[in-house]
PDB file of C-alpha atoms in Angstrom:
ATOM      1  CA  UNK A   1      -8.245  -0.510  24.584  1.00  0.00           C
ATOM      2  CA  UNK A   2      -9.479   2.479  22.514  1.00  0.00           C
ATOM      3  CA  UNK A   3      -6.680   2.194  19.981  1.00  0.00           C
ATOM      4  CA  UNK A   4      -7.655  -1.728  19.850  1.00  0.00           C
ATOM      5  CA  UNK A   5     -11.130  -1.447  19.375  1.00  0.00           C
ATOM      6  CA  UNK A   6     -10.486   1.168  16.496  1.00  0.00           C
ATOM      7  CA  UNK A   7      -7.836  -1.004  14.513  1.00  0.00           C
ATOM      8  CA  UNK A   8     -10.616  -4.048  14.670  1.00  0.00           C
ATOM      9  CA  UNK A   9     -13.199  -1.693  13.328  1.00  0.00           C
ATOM     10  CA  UNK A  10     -10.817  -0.412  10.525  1.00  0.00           C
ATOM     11  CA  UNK A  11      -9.520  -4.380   9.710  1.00  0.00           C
ATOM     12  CA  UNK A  12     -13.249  -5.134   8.836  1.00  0.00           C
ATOM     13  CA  UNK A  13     -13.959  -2.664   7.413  1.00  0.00           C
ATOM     14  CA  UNK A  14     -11.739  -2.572   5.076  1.00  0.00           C
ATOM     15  CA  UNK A  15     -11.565  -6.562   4.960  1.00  0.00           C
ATOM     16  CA  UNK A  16     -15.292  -6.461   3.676  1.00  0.00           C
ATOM     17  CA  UNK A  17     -14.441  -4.407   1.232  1.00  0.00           C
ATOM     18  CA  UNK A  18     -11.934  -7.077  -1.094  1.00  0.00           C
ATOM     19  CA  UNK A  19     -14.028  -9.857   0.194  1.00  0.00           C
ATOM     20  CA  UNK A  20     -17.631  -8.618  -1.925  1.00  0.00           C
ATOM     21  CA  UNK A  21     -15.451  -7.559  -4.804  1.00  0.00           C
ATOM     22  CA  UNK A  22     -13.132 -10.845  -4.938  1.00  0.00           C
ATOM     23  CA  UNK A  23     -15.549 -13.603  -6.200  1.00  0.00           C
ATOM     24  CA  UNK A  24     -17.385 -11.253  -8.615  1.00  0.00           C
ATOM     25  CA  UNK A  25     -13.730 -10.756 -10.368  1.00  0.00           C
ATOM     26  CA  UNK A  26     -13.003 -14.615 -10.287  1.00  0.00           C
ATOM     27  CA  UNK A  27     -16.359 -14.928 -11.996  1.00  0.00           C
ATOM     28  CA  UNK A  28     -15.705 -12.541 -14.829  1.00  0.00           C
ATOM     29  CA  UNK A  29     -11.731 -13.424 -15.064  1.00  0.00           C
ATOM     30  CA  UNK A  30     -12.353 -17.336 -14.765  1.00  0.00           C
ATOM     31  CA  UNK A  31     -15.656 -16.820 -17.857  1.00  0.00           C
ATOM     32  CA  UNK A  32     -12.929 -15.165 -20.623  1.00  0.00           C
ATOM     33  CA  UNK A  33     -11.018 -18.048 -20.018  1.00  0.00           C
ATOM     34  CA  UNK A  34     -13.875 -20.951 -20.136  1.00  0.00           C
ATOM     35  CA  UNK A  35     -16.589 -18.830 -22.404  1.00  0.00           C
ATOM     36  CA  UNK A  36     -18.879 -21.309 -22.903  1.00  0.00           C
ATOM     37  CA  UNK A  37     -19.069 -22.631 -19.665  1.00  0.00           C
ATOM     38  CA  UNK A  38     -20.679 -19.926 -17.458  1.00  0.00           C
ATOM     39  CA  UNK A  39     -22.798 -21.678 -14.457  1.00  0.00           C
ATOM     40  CA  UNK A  40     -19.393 -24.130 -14.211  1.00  0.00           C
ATOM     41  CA  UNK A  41     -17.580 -21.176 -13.467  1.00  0.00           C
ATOM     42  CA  UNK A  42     -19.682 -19.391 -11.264  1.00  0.00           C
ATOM     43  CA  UNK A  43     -20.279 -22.797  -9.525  1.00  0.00           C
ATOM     44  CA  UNK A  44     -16.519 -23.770  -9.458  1.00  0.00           C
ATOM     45  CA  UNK A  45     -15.775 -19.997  -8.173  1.00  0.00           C
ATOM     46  CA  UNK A  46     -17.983 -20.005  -5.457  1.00  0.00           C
ATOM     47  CA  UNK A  47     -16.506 -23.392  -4.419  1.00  0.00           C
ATOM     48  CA  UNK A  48     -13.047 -21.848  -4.451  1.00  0.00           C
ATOM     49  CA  UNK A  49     -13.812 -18.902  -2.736  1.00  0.00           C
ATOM     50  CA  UNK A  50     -15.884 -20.241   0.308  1.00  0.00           C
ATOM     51  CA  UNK A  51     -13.231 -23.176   0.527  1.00  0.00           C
ATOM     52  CA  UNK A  52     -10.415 -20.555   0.714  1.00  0.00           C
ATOM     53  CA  UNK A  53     -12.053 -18.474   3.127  1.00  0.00           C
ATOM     54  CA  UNK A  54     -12.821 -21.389   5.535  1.00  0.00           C
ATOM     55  CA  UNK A  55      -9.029 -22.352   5.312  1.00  0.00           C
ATOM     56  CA  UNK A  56      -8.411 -19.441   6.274  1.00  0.00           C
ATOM     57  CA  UNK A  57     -10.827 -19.179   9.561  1.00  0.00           C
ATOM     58  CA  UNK A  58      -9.063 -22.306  10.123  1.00  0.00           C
ATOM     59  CA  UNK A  59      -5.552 -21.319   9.935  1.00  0.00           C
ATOM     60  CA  UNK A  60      -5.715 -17.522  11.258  1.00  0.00           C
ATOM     61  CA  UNK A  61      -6.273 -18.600  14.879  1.00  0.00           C
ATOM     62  CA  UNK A  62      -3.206 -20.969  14.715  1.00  0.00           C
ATOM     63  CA  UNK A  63      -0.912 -18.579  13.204  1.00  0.00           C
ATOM     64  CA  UNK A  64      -1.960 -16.121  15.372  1.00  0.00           C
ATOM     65  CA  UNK A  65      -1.695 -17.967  18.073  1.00  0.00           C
ATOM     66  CA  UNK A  66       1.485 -18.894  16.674  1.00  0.00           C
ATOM     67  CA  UNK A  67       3.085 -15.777  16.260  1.00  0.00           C
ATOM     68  CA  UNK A  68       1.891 -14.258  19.211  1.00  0.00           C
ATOM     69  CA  UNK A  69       3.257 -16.898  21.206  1.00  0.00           C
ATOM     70  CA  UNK A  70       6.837 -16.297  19.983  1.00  0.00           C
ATOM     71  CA  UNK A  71       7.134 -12.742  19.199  1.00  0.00           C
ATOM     72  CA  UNK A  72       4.261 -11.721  21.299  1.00  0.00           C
ATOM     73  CA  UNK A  73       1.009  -9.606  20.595  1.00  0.00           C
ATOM     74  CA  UNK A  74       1.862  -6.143  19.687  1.00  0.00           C
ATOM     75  CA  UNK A  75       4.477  -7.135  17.022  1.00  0.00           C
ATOM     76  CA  UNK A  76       1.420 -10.181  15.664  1.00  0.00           C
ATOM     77  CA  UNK A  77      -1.128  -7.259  15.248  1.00  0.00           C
ATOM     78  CA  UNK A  78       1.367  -5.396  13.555  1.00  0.00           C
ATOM     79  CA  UNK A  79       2.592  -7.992  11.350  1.00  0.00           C
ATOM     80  CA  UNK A  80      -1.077  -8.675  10.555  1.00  0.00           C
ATOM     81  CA  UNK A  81      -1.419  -5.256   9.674  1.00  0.00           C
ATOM     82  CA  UNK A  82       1.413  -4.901   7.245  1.00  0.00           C
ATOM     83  CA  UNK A  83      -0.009  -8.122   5.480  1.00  0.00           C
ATOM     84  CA  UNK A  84      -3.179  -6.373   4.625  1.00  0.00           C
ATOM     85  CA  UNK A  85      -1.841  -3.132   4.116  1.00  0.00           C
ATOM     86  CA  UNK A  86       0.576  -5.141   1.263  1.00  0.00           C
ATOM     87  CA  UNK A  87      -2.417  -7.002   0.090  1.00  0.00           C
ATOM     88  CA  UNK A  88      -5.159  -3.967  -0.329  1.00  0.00           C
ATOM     89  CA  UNK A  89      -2.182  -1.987  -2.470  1.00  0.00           C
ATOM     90  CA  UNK A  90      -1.614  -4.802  -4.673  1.00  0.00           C
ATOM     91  CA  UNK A  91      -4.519  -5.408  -5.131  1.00  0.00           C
ATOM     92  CA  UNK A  92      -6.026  -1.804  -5.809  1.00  0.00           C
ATOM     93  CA  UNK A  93      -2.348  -1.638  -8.466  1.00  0.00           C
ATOM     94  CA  UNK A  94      -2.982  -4.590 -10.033  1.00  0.00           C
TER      95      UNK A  94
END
């Protein structure tokens, strides 16, 4: 349960991290694009971020559930953990 415990902690942590630093980058990326539209685009961002994270609240717990159901915990957790190791290098490369 230790070992548990500690891989939640790390997860948010390091989830919280992309998550303050993601809409300020779709403000400033989405602006170069649409320069005279600024409160659209922050607007419009903010939509699009909030939306996305709600889908995914949504649809975590089912593919979780899912997963787990078919290849069973252990291999889920670790499967969840390779998709957010993957995503936190691409996203600190690109």
């Amino acid at each position: 349960i230790v070992l548990m415990v500690s891989g939640q902690f790390w997860v948010a942590a390091f989830s919280v991290l992309f998550l303050i630093t993601c809409l300020p980058e779709m403000i400033k990326d989405a602006t170069v694009k649409f320069p005279n539209k600024r409160c659209e685009v922050s607007d419009l961002s903010a939509g699009v971020f909030n939306s996305m994270l709600g889908v995914g609240q949504m649809l975590g717990p089912i593919y979780g559930g899912y997963i787990t159901q078919f290849v069973g915990f252990r291999c889920c957790v670790d499967t969840v953990a390779l998709i957010l190791i993957s995503y936190s290098i691409l996203y600190i490369i690109l």
